[in-house]
CSV table of C-alpha atoms in Angstrom, one decimal:
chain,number,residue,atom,x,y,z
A,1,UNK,CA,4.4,-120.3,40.8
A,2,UNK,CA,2.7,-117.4,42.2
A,3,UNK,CA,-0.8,-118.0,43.7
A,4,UNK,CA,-3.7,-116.1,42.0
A,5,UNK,CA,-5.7,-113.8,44.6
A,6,UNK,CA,-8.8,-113.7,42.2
A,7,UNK,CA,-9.7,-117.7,43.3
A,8,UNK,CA,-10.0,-119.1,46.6
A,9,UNK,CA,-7.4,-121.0,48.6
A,10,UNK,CA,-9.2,-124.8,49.1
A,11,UNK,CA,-7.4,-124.5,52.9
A,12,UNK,CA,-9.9,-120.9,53.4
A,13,UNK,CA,-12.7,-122.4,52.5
A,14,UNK,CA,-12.3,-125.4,54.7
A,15,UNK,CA,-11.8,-123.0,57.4
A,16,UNK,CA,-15.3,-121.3,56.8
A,17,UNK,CA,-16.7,-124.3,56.3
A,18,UNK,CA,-16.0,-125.1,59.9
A,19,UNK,CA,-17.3,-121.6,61.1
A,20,UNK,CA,-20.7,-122.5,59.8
A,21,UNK,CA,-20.8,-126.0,60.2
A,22,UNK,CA,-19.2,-127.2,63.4
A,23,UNK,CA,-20.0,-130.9,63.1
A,24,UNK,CA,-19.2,-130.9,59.4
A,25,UNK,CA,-16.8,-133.3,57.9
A,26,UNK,CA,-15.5,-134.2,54.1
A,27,UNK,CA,-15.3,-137.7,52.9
A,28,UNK,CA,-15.3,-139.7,49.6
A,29,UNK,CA,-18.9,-139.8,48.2
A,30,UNK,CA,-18.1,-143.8,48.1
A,31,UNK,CA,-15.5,-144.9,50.5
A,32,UNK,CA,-15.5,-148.3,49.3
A,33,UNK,CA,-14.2,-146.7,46.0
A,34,UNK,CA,-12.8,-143.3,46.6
A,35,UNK,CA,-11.8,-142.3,43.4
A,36,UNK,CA,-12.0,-144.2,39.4
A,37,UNK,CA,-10.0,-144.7,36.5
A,38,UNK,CA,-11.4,-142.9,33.6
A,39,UNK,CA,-10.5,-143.6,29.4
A,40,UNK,CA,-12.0,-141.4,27.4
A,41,UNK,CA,-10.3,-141.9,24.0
A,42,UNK,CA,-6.9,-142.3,24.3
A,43,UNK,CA,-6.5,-139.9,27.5
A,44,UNK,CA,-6.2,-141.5,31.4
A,45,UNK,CA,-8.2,-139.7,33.9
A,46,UNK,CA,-8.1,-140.1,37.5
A,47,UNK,CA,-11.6,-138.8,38.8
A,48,UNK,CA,-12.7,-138.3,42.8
A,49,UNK,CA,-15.8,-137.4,43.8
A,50,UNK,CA,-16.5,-135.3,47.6
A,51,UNK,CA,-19.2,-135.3,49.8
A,52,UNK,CA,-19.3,-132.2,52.6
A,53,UNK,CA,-21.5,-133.4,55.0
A,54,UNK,CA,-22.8,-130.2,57.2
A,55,UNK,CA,-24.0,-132.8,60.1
A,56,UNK,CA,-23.8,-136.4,60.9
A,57,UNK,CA,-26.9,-137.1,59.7
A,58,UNK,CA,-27.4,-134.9,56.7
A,59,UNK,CA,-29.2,-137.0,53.9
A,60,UNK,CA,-28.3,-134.6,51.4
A,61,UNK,CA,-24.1,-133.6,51.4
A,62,UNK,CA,-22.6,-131.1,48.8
A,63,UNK,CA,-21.6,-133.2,46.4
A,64,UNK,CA,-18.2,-132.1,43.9
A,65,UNK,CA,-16.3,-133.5,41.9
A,66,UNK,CA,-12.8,-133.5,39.9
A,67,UNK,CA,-10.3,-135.2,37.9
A,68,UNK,CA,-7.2,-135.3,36.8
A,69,UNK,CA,-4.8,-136.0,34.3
A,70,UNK,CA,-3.1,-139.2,34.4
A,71,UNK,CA,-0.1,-139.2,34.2
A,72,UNK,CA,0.4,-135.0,35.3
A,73,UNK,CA,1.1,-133.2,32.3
A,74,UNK,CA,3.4,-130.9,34.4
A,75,UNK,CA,6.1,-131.2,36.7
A,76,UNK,CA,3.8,-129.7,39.4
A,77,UNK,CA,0.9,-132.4,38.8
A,78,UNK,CA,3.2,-135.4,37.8
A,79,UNK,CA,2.7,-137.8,41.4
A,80,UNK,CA,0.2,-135.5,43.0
A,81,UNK,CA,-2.7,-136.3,40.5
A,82,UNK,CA,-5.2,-138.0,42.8
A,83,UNK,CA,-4.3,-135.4,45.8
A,84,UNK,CA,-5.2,-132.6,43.2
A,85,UNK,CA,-8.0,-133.9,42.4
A,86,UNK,CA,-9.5,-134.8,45.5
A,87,UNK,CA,-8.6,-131.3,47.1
A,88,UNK,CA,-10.2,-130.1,43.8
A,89,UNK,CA,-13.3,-132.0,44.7
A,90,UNK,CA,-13.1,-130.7,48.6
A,91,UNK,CA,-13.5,-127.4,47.3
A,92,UNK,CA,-15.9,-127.9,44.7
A,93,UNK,CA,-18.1,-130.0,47.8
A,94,UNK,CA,-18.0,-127.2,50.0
A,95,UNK,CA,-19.4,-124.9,47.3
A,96,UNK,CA,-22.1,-127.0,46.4
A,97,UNK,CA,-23.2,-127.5,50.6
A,98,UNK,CA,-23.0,-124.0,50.4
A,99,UNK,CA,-20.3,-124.1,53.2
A,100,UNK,CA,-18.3,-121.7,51.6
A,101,UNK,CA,-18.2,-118.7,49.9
A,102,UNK,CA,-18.7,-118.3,45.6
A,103,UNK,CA,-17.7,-114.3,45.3
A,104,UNK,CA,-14.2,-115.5,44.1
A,105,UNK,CA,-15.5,-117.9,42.0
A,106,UNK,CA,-16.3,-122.0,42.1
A,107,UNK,CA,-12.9,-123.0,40.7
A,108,UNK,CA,-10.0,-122.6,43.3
A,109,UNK,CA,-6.6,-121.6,43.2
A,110,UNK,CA,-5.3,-125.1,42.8
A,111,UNK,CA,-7.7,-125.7,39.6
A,112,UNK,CA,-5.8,-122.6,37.8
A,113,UNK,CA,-2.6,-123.3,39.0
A,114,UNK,CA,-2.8,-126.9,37.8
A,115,UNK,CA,-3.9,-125.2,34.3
A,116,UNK,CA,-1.3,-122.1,34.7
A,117,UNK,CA,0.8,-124.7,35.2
A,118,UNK,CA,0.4,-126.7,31.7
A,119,UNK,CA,-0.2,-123.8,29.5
A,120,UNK,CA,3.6,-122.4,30.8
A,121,UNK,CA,4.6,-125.5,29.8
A,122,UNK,CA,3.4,-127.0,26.8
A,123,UNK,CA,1.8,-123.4,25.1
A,124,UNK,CA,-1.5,-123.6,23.3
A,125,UNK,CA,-4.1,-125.9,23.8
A,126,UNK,CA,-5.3,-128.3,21.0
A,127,UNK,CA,-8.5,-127.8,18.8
A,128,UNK,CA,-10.2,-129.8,22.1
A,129,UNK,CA,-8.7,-127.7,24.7
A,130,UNK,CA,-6.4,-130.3,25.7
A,131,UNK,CA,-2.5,-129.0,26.2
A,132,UNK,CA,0.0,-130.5,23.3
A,133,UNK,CA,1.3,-132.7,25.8
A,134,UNK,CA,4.6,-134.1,23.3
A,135,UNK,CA,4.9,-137.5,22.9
A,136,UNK,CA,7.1,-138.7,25.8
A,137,UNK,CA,10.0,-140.1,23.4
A,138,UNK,CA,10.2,-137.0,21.8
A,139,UNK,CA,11.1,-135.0,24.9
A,140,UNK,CA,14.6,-134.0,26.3
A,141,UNK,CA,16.2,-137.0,27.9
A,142,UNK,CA,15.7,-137.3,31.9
A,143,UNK,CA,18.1,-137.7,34.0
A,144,UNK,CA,17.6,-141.1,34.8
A,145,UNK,CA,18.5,-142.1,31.2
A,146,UNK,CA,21.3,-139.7,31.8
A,147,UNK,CA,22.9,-141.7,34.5
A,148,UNK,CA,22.3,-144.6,33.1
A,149,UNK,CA,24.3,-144.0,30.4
A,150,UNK,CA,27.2,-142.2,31.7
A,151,UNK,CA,27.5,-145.6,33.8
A,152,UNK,CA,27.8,-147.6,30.3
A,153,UNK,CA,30.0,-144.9,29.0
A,154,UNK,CA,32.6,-145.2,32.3
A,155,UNK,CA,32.2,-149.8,32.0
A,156,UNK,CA,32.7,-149.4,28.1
A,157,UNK,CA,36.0,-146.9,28.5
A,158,UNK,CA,34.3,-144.2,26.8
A,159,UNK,CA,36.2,-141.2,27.5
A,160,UNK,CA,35.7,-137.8,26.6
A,161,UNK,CA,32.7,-135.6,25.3
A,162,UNK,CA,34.3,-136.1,22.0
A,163,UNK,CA,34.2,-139.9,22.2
A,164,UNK,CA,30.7,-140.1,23.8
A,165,UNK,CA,29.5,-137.7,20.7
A,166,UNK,CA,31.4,-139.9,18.2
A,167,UNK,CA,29.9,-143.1,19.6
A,168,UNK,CA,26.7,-141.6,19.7
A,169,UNK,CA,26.8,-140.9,16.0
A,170,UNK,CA,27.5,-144.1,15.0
A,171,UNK,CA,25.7,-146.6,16.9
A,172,UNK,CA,22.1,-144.6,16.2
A,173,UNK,CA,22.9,-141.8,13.6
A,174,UNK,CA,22.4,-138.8,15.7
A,175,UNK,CA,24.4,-135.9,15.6
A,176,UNK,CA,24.2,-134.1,18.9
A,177,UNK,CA,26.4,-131.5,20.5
A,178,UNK,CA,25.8,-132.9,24.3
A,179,UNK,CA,24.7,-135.8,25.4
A,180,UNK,CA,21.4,-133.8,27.0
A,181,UNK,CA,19.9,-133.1,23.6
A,182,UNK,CA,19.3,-136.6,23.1
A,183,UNK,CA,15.6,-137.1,23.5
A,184,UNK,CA,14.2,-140.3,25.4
A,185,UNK,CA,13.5,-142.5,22.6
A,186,UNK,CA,17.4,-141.8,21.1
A,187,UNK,CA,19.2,-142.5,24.6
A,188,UNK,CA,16.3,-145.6,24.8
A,189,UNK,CA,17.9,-147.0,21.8
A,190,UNK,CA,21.3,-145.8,22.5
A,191,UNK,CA,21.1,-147.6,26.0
A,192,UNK,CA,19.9,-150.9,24.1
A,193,UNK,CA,22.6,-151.0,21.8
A,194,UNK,CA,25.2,-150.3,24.5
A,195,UNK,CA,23.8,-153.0,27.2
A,196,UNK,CA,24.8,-156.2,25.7
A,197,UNK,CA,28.8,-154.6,25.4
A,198,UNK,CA,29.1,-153.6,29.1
A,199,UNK,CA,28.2,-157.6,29.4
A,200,UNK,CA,31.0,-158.5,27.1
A,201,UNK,CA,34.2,-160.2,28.8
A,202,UNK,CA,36.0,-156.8,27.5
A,203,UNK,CA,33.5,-154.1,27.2
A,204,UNK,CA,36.1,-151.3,25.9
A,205,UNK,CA,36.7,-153.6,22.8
A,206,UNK,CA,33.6,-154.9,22.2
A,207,UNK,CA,32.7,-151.2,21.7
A,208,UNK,CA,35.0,-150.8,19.8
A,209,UNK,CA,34.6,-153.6,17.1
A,210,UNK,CA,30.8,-152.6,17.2
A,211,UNK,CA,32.2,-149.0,16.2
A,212,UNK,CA,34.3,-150.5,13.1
A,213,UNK,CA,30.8,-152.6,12.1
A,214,UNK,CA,28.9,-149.6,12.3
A,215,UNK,CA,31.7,-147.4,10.6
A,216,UNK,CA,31.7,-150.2,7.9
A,217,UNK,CA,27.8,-150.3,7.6
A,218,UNK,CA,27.7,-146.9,7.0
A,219,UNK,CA,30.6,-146.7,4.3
A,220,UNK,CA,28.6,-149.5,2.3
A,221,UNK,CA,25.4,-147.2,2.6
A,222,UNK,CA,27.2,-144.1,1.3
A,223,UNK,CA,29.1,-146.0,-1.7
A,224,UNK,CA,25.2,-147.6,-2.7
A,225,UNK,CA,23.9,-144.0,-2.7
A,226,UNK,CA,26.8,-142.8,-5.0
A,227,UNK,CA,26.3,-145.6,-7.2
């Protein structure tokens, strides 16, 4: 993602930070407790808060502070969270010590990237400003899940994008065209369904008399509807 020149790198600012104050440092506010766990409603925050001390003994530090979503909303905040926000709160520090310069703004570069970076992929913001983060079994499936089932697919003898499609169908209802359309929650449940046959003492026919109860199941249901 392309860097926006109109906001200030938190890495320049550091830099004249140290032009002005030599003996200057950055530290947590509390090192005892760097950064906190924030709730507020049903969204996890993860919040740091910087001090910018100019001198050894200043009494009175720029003080900033940020947080996080938790988990990231993005691909490019998902396992960085605390180290975004507490280079989001060096930055904000250095401002407030007035270590380093505001013509660009307060926000840096890394505050609208993080933001850039959730609007691209989730699109409008709710009525709260929040992105329409999609619940997490709703999204594509990952490719953990993915793995994981191919490996149940090769124990159980399943063979074939056909076969996989037609299993699929019948042991959770979904009609897909590729196992990657499944979303989290479907391959969840397809995974459960599947785990107890790859324990079976022959896991191609266990699948395979599950298939016929399923099969069976779902003639009953369509000879009830035509009743």
């Amino acid at each position: 993602m392309a860097i926006n020149s109109d906001y200030n790198e938190v890495a320049a600012r550091i830099v004249e930070a140290r032009k002005k104050h030599p003996e200057g440092f950055l530290q947590p506010l509390n090192p005892a407790e760097p950064y906190k766990i924030e709730t507020i409603g049903e969204k996890t925050f993860i919040v740091y808060v910087a001090a910018f001390y100019r001198a050894p003994d200043d009494s009175r530090p720029g003080i900033g502070v940020a947080w996080e979503p938790f988990p990231g909303t993005t691909n490019f905040t998902r396992n960085s969270e605390l180290m975004n926000a507490e280079t989001s709160a060096w930055g904000r520090a250095l401002v407030a010590a007035f270590a380093a310069d505001t013509k660009k703004g307060i926000a840096t570069s890394l505050d609208i990237r993080t933001r850039e970076a959730e609007r691209q992929q989730y699109g409008p913001s709710d009525e709260q400003g929040w992105p329409t983060v999609p619940d997490p079994g709703e999204q594509l499936v990952t490719k953990a899940l993915l793995s994981r089932l191919a490996a149940q697919f090769a124990t159980l003898g399943v063979a074939g994008r056909d076969e996989a499609l037609m299993t699929i169908a019948a042991l959770t209802g979904v009609q897909v065209t590729s196992t990657k359309a499944l979303t989290n929650g479907q391959a969840s449940q397809l995974i459960e369904a599947l785990n107890p046959l790859t324990k079976a003492e022959d896991p191609p026919a266990a699948l395979a008399a599950a298939l016929r109860q399923a099969m069976a199941e779902a003639g009953e249901e369509s000879n009830v509807d035509a009743a």
